[in-house]
């Protein structure tokens, strides 16, 4: 648990950039493999689109100012995960009575706000398009897709229907779930705030349900219920690939601090007791994962991220980094 004086300083720093409230605006884009409903693509075509398009120019490490802000913000995010719901709510700016998200009904909330889904199991694999076989096997979890008898299920949700708001934004979230082993892979994230303004004409009114943390939680709740598992059975969350430049800069700084190079699995790990771990929680690819845990305590229990691992997946070089978040019950 953070020392109170240290947390107070970080809360003051966090107030300068305003910690987003539950269901509020988050970073609009962290990473996305593909946008749009897929109706006629096979694995080979998607592989062609996804497996060989990444470029990873050298990323400059985050500056001292960026790093210090990220460490403080990460400390607050960590404290929110480990606190009670009421205590977590008080850490927002302005303070709230509760941090709990209002979106809890699957699939009703998604459909109400204009999202449509597509089972994505036929459009990816763990060797080329999402080359995470080594990482998954290293964790001791299932590394097979559905057609190979695996436990993993891939789903694409796209904001495509005129429902509660008139104009769909084209936002899309592509995620792989394994309820049995407690794994979520955040593969693609195009939020309404990112996609809406790109439409012609631009869409600037966004659905209330717009955050990766809420969209993903609803799916997780539905899939775990269907599998006869507790929603609290969440152990690992992987964000892959990490193409967001601010996230890459923080990863580069963390590795520089540790005198390590970005490498293949098993990569380099940082506990969240370290500045490096806290800074990576505050990266655009980490914030949504902390909200997933801190804003759904009623369903998940009080969970926290204990460690993060930075690694490169098994795809053809050059590849962006990936981030693995280890989830456990918090000591409260």
GROMACS .gro file of C-alpha atoms in nm:
model
  332
    1UNK     CA    1   0.000   0.000   0.000
    2UNK     CA    2   0.131   0.348  -0.082
    3UNK     CA    3   0.243   0.575   0.198
    4UNK     CA    4  -0.023   0.838   0.257
    5UNK     CA    5   0.209   1.134   0.204
    6UNK     CA    6   0.332   0.992  -0.125
    7UNK     CA    7  -0.021   0.928  -0.247
    8UNK     CA    8  -0.127   1.279  -0.145
    9UNK     CA    9   0.150   1.428  -0.358
   10UNK     CA   10   0.054   1.211  -0.652
   11UNK     CA   11  -0.313   1.299  -0.615
   12UNK     CA   12  -0.216   1.664  -0.632
   13UNK     CA   13  -0.013   1.602  -0.946
   14UNK     CA   14  -0.292   1.391  -1.095
   15UNK     CA   15  -0.538   1.675  -1.036
   16UNK     CA   16  -0.339   1.883  -1.283
   17UNK     CA   17  -0.430   1.649  -1.566
   18UNK     CA   18  -0.768   1.545  -1.416
   19UNK     CA   19  -0.821   1.175  -1.360
   20UNK     CA   20  -1.110   1.072  -1.587
   21UNK     CA   21  -1.428   0.972  -1.410
   22UNK     CA   22  -1.599   0.637  -1.462
   23UNK     CA   23  -1.747   0.620  -1.813
   24UNK     CA   24  -1.563   0.941  -1.898
   25UNK     CA   25  -1.335   1.017  -2.189
   26UNK     CA   26  -1.024   0.806  -2.214
   27UNK     CA   27  -0.732   0.809  -2.452
   28UNK     CA   28  -0.906   0.766  -2.789
   29UNK     CA   29  -0.670   0.517  -2.944
   30UNK     CA   30  -0.426   0.270  -2.800
   31UNK     CA   31  -0.397   0.005  -3.068
   32UNK     CA   32  -0.609  -0.157  -3.332
   33UNK     CA   33  -0.551  -0.431  -3.584
   34UNK     CA   34  -0.844  -0.369  -3.815
   35UNK     CA   35  -1.155  -0.158  -3.837
   36UNK     CA   36  -1.490  -0.253  -3.982
   37UNK     CA   37  -1.718  -0.552  -3.984
   38UNK     CA   38  -1.555  -0.848  -4.154
   39UNK     CA   39  -1.779  -1.064  -4.369
   40UNK     CA   40  -1.555  -1.227  -4.629
   41UNK     CA   41  -1.199  -1.239  -4.495
   42UNK     CA   42  -1.020  -1.560  -4.410
   43UNK     CA   43  -0.716  -1.613  -4.191
   44UNK     CA   44  -0.476  -1.572  -4.483
   45UNK     CA   45  -0.624  -1.238  -4.586
   46UNK     CA   46  -0.632  -1.103  -4.232
   47UNK     CA   47  -0.278  -1.229  -4.182
   48UNK     CA   48  -0.175  -1.034  -4.490
   49UNK     CA   49  -0.339  -0.724  -4.346
   50UNK     CA   50  -0.220  -0.767  -3.991
   51UNK     CA   51   0.096  -0.971  -3.983
   52UNK     CA   52   0.333  -0.764  -4.190
   53UNK     CA   53   0.227  -0.403  -4.156
   54UNK     CA   54   0.384  -0.296  -3.829
   55UNK     CA   55   0.681  -0.066  -3.821
   56UNK     CA   56   0.866   0.018  -3.503
   57UNK     CA   57   1.100   0.312  -3.549
   58UNK     CA   58   1.317   0.381  -3.249
   59UNK     CA   59   1.110   0.548  -2.980
   60UNK     CA   60   1.274   0.812  -2.764
   61UNK     CA   61   1.235   0.738  -2.394
   62UNK     CA   62   0.987   0.955  -2.205
   63UNK     CA   63   1.130   1.281  -2.069
   64UNK     CA   64   1.182   1.335  -1.697
   65UNK     CA   65   0.865   1.544  -1.681
   66UNK     CA   66   0.657   1.284  -1.868
   67UNK     CA   67   0.804   1.009  -1.654
   68UNK     CA   68   0.737   1.179  -1.322
   69UNK     CA   69   0.377   1.253  -1.417
   70UNK     CA   70   0.325   0.893  -1.528
   71UNK     CA   71   0.470   0.754  -1.205
   72UNK     CA   72   0.238   0.972  -0.997
   73UNK     CA   73  -0.065   0.896  -1.210
   74UNK     CA   74   0.018   0.525  -1.192
   75UNK     CA   75   0.040   0.549  -0.813
   76UNK     CA   76  -0.314   0.689  -0.803
   77UNK     CA   77  -0.444   0.424  -1.043
   78UNK     CA   78  -0.282   0.156  -0.828
   79UNK     CA   79  -0.436   0.302  -0.513
   80UNK     CA   80  -0.780   0.305  -0.679
   81UNK     CA   81  -0.752  -0.062  -0.764
   82UNK     CA   82  -0.651  -0.154  -0.410
   83UNK     CA   83  -0.904   0.069  -0.232
   84UNK     CA   84  -1.267   0.009  -0.151
   85UNK     CA   85  -1.514   0.136  -0.407
   86UNK     CA   86  -1.598   0.437  -0.190
   87UNK     CA   87  -1.232   0.522  -0.134
   88UNK     CA   88  -1.158   0.482  -0.505
   89UNK     CA   89  -1.439   0.724  -0.589
   90UNK     CA   90  -1.287   0.991  -0.365
   91UNK     CA   91  -0.970   0.986  -0.575
   92UNK     CA   92  -1.144   1.124  -0.884
   93UNK     CA   93  -1.143   1.493  -0.964
   94UNK     CA   94  -1.400   1.597  -0.857
   95UNK     CA   95  -1.454   1.326  -0.594
   96UNK     CA   96  -1.734   1.074  -0.644
   97UNK     CA   97  -1.938   0.866  -0.402
   98UNK     CA   98  -1.849   0.553  -0.599
   99UNK     CA   99  -1.609   0.446  -0.873
  100UNK     CA  100  -1.848   0.176  -0.993
  101UNK     CA  101  -1.941   0.181  -1.362
  102UNK     CA  102  -2.310   0.207  -1.448
  103UNK     CA  103  -2.275  -0.043  -1.735
  104UNK     CA  104  -2.340  -0.392  -1.602
  105UNK     CA  105  -2.591  -0.561  -1.834
  106UNK     CA  106  -2.469  -0.785  -2.117
  107UNK     CA  107  -2.559  -0.767  -2.401
  108UNK     CA  108  -2.834  -0.512  -2.332
  109UNK     CA  109  -2.606  -0.214  -2.266
  110UNK     CA  110  -2.401  -0.277  -2.580
  111UNK     CA  111  -2.708  -0.312  -2.799
  112UNK     CA  112  -2.878  -0.011  -2.640
  113UNK     CA  113  -2.584   0.209  -2.736
  114UNK     CA  114  -2.563   0.086  -3.094
  115UNK     CA  115  -2.294  -0.181  -3.088
  116UNK     CA  116  -2.309  -0.490  -3.306
  117UNK     CA  117  -2.088  -0.797  -3.275
  118UNK     CA  118  -1.908  -1.045  -3.495
  119UNK     CA  119  -1.748  -1.369  -3.382
  120UNK     CA  120  -1.388  -1.323  -3.490
  121UNK     CA  121  -1.257  -1.675  -3.437
  122UNK     CA  122  -1.207  -1.746  -3.808
  123UNK     CA  123  -1.004  -1.431  -3.870
  124UNK     CA  124  -0.693  -1.467  -3.656
  125UNK     CA  125  -0.435  -1.709  -3.524
  126UNK     CA  126  -0.166  -1.704  -3.255
  127UNK     CA  127   0.122  -1.755  -3.499
  128UNK     CA  128   0.105  -1.465  -3.744
  129UNK     CA  129  -0.182  -1.221  -3.698
  130UNK     CA  130  -0.162  -1.227  -3.316
  131UNK     CA  131   0.166  -1.412  -3.254
  132UNK     CA  132   0.144  -1.473  -2.880
  133UNK     CA  133   0.197  -1.850  -2.864
  134UNK     CA  134   0.522  -1.827  -2.665
  135UNK     CA  135   0.373  -1.588  -2.411
  136UNK     CA  136   0.055  -1.789  -2.362
  137UNK     CA  137   0.243  -2.117  -2.330
  138UNK     CA  138   0.487  -1.948  -2.093
  139UNK     CA  139   0.195  -1.848  -1.870
  140UNK     CA  140   0.065  -2.204  -1.875
  141UNK     CA  141  -0.265  -2.106  -2.036
  142UNK     CA  142  -0.437  -2.227  -2.350
  143UNK     CA  143  -0.268  -2.116  -2.672
  144UNK     CA  144  -0.513  -2.256  -2.927
  145UNK     CA  145  -0.786  -2.089  -3.128
  146UNK     CA  146  -1.141  -2.224  -3.135
  147UNK     CA  147  -1.102  -2.426  -3.456
  148UNK     CA  148  -0.807  -2.611  -3.302
  149UNK     CA  149  -1.011  -2.704  -2.996
  150UNK     CA  150  -0.887  -2.413  -2.789
  151UNK     CA  151  -1.059  -2.218  -2.514
  152UNK     CA  152  -0.998  -1.875  -2.667
  153UNK     CA  153  -1.286  -1.679  -2.818
  154UNK     CA  154  -1.235  -1.367  -3.030
  155UNK     CA  155  -1.508  -1.106  -3.068
  156UNK     CA  156  -1.534  -0.779  -3.259
  157UNK     CA  157  -1.785  -0.518  -3.142
  158UNK     CA  158  -1.844  -0.219  -3.367
  159UNK     CA  159  -2.046   0.094  -3.303
  160UNK     CA  160  -2.255   0.061  -3.620
  161UNK     CA  161  -2.625   0.101  -3.536
  162UNK     CA  162  -2.849   0.402  -3.488
  163UNK     CA  163  -2.992   0.341  -3.144
  164UNK     CA  164  -2.967   0.578  -2.848
  165UNK     CA  165  -2.773   0.827  -3.059
  166UNK     CA  166  -2.838   0.896  -3.426
  167UNK     CA  167  -2.501   0.859  -3.594
  168UNK     CA  168  -2.274   0.556  -3.541
  169UNK     CA  169  -1.910   0.642  -3.489
  170UNK     CA  170  -1.755   0.330  -3.642
  171UNK     CA  171  -1.569   0.258  -3.319
  172UNK     CA  172  -1.449  -0.099  -3.287
  173UNK     CA  173  -1.303  -0.321  -3.017
  174UNK     CA  174  -1.146  -0.658  -3.100
  175UNK     CA  175  -1.070  -0.878  -2.800
  176UNK     CA  176  -0.975  -1.239  -2.731
  177UNK     CA  177  -1.120  -1.399  -2.416
  178UNK     CA  178  -1.036  -1.719  -2.229
  179UNK     CA  179  -1.277  -1.739  -1.933
  180UNK     CA  180  -1.144  -2.079  -1.821
  181UNK     CA  181  -0.786  -1.961  -1.773
  182UNK     CA  182  -0.874  -1.601  -1.683
  183UNK     CA  183  -0.711  -1.432  -1.983
  184UNK     CA  184  -0.811  -1.124  -2.182
  185UNK     CA  185  -0.613  -1.008  -2.486
  186UNK     CA  186  -0.682  -0.646  -2.580
  187UNK     CA  187  -0.601  -0.663  -2.949
  188UNK     CA  188  -0.780  -0.374  -3.116
  189UNK     CA  189  -0.914  -0.049  -2.967
  190UNK     CA  190  -1.065   0.222  -3.185
  191UNK     CA  191  -1.282   0.432  -2.954
  192UNK     CA  192  -1.576   0.654  -3.059
  193UNK     CA  193  -1.366   0.960  -2.976
  194UNK     CA  194  -1.102   0.844  -3.222
  195UNK     CA  195  -1.322   0.711  -3.503
  196UNK     CA  196  -1.615   0.954  -3.493
  197UNK     CA  197  -1.427   1.266  -3.609
  198UNK     CA  198  -1.279   1.066  -3.899
  199UNK     CA  199  -1.620   1.003  -4.055
  200UNK     CA  200  -1.761   1.215  -4.336
  201UNK     CA  201  -1.934   1.414  -4.206
  202UNK     CA  202  -1.760   1.393  -3.868
  203UNK     CA  203  -1.952   1.241  -3.578
  204UNK     CA  204  -1.896   1.439  -3.260
  205UNK     CA  205  -2.174   1.304  -3.036
  206UNK     CA  206  -2.049   0.987  -2.874
  207UNK     CA  207  -2.234   0.705  -2.697
  208UNK     CA  208  -2.218   0.704  -2.318
  209UNK     CA  209  -2.081   0.351  -2.347
  210UNK     CA  210  -1.751   0.430  -2.515
  211UNK     CA  211  -1.464   0.308  -2.298
  212UNK     CA  212  -1.264  -0.009  -2.360
  213UNK     CA  213  -1.292  -0.093  -1.991
  214UNK     CA  214  -1.673  -0.099  -2.001
  215UNK     CA  215  -1.713  -0.265  -2.341
  216UNK     CA  216  -1.466  -0.535  -2.238
  217UNK     CA  217  -1.614  -0.587  -1.893
  218UNK     CA  218  -1.961  -0.645  -2.038
  219UNK     CA  219  -1.827  -0.912  -2.272
  220UNK     CA  220  -1.620  -1.070  -1.995
  221UNK     CA  221  -1.923  -1.084  -1.765
  222UNK     CA  222  -2.132  -1.249  -2.037
  223UNK     CA  223  -1.868  -1.503  -2.138
  224UNK     CA  224  -1.774  -1.603  -1.784
  225UNK     CA  225  -2.140  -1.649  -1.696
  226UNK     CA  226  -2.191  -1.867  -2.003
  227UNK     CA  227  -1.883  -2.073  -1.912
  228UNK     CA  228  -2.000  -2.116  -1.553
  229UNK     CA  229  -1.706  -1.916  -1.421
  230UNK     CA  230  -1.685  -1.621  -1.184
  231UNK     CA  231  -1.617  -1.284  -1.344
  232UNK     CA  232  -1.350  -1.250  -1.075
  233UNK     CA  233  -1.152  -1.526  -1.244
  234UNK     CA  234  -0.927  -1.275  -1.419
  235UNK     CA  235  -0.553  -1.339  -1.399
  236UNK     CA  236  -0.382  -1.199  -1.705
  237UNK     CA  237  -0.458  -0.911  -1.941
  238UNK     CA  238  -0.240  -0.866  -2.248
  239UNK     CA  239  -0.228  -0.551  -2.458
  240UNK     CA  240  -0.080  -0.647  -2.794
  241UNK     CA  241   0.055  -0.490  -3.005
  242UNK     CA  242   0.135  -0.160  -2.834
  243UNK     CA  243   0.160   0.093  -3.117
  244UNK     CA  244   0.067   0.398  -2.912
  245UNK     CA  245   0.369   0.631  -2.913
  246UNK     CA  246   0.330   0.768  -2.557
  247UNK     CA  247   0.306   0.409  -2.432
  248UNK     CA  248   0.615   0.314  -2.632
  249UNK     CA  249   0.803   0.611  -2.486
  250UNK     CA  250   0.723   0.502  -2.130
  251UNK     CA  251   0.822   0.143  -2.212
  252UNK     CA  252   1.151   0.269  -2.357
  253UNK     CA  253   1.218   0.474  -2.043
  254UNK     CA  254   1.136   0.182  -1.812
  255UNK     CA  255   1.374  -0.045  -2.003
  256UNK     CA  256   1.643   0.224  -2.006
  257UNK     CA  257   1.612   0.264  -1.630
  258UNK     CA  258   1.651  -0.112  -1.588
  259UNK     CA  259   1.939  -0.127  -1.840
  260UNK     CA  260   1.742  -0.380  -2.043
  261UNK     CA  261   1.663  -0.419  -2.412
  262UNK     CA  262   1.320  -0.487  -2.557
  263UNK     CA  263   1.319  -0.858  -2.632
  264UNK     CA  264   1.113  -1.167  -2.699
  265UNK     CA  265   0.928  -1.363  -2.433
  266UNK     CA  266   0.989  -1.384  -2.137
  267UNK     CA  267   1.079  -1.017  -2.175
  268UNK     CA  268   1.141  -0.784  -1.882
  269UNK     CA  269   0.913  -0.759  -1.579
  270UNK     CA  270   0.843  -0.478  -1.334
  271UNK     CA  271   0.640  -0.505  -1.016
  272UNK     CA  272   0.396  -0.226  -0.943
  273UNK     CA  273   0.591  -0.141  -0.628
  274UNK     CA  274   0.851   0.014  -0.860
  275UNK     CA  275   0.838   0.346  -1.043
  276UNK     CA  276   0.863   0.156  -1.370
  277UNK     CA  277   0.557  -0.054  -1.290
  278UNK     CA  278   0.356   0.251  -1.186
  279UNK     CA  279   0.454   0.446  -1.497
  280UNK     CA  280   0.343   0.163  -1.723
  281UNK     CA  281   0.006   0.147  -1.546
  282UNK     CA  282  -0.037   0.510  -1.650
  283UNK     CA  283   0.053   0.444  -2.014
  284UNK     CA  284  -0.240   0.479  -2.256
  285UNK     CA  285  -0.235   0.101  -2.297
  286UNK     CA  286  -0.250   0.053  -1.920
  287UNK     CA  287  -0.506   0.306  -1.795
  288UNK     CA  288  -0.807   0.123  -1.938
  289UNK     CA  289  -0.696  -0.199  -1.772
  290UNK     CA  290  -0.681  -0.029  -1.432
  291UNK     CA  291  -1.032   0.112  -1.492
  292UNK     CA  292  -1.155  -0.234  -1.589
  293UNK     CA  293  -1.050  -0.350  -1.241
  294UNK     CA  294  -1.122  -0.043  -1.027
  295UNK     CA  295  -1.465   0.041  -1.174
  296UNK     CA  296  -1.612  -0.310  -1.152
  297UNK     CA  297  -1.528  -0.417  -0.798
  298UNK     CA  298  -1.886  -0.531  -0.732
  299UNK     CA  299  -1.850  -0.800  -0.998
  300UNK     CA  300  -1.476  -0.872  -1.002
  301UNK     CA  301  -1.389  -0.825  -0.637
  302UNK     CA  302  -1.102  -0.598  -0.533
  303UNK     CA  303  -0.834  -0.676  -0.789
  304UNK     CA  304  -0.500  -0.514  -0.858
  305UNK     CA  305  -0.212  -0.538  -1.101
  306UNK     CA  306   0.092  -0.679  -0.923
  307UNK     CA  307   0.339  -0.698  -1.211
  308UNK     CA  308   0.382  -0.606  -1.577
  309UNK     CA  309   0.595  -0.774  -1.841
  310UNK     CA  310   0.722  -0.598  -2.152
  311UNK     CA  311   0.805  -0.824  -2.446
  312UNK     CA  312   0.803  -0.856  -2.823
  313UNK     CA  313   0.560  -1.106  -2.972
  314UNK     CA  314   0.666  -1.382  -3.209
  315UNK     CA  315   0.587  -1.205  -3.536
  316UNK     CA  316   0.823  -1.106  -3.814
  317UNK     CA  317   1.054  -0.824  -3.709
  318UNK     CA  318   1.033  -0.536  -3.654
  319UNK     CA  319   0.749  -0.563  -3.406
  320UNK     CA  320   0.597  -0.324  -3.152
  321UNK     CA  321   0.613  -0.416  -2.784
  322UNK     CA  322   0.341  -0.600  -2.597
  323UNK     CA  323   0.237  -0.552  -2.234
  324UNK     CA  324   0.123  -0.825  -1.998
  325UNK     CA  325  -0.060  -0.730  -1.677
  326UNK     CA  326  -0.069  -0.981  -1.391
  327UNK     CA  327  -0.393  -0.953  -1.192
  328UNK     CA  328  -0.447  -1.074  -0.835
  329UNK     CA  329  -0.667  -1.010  -0.533
  330UNK     CA  330  -0.568  -0.691  -0.354
  331UNK     CA  331  -0.475  -0.693   0.013
  332UNK     CA  332  -0.751  -0.484   0.170
   0.00000   0.00000   0.00000
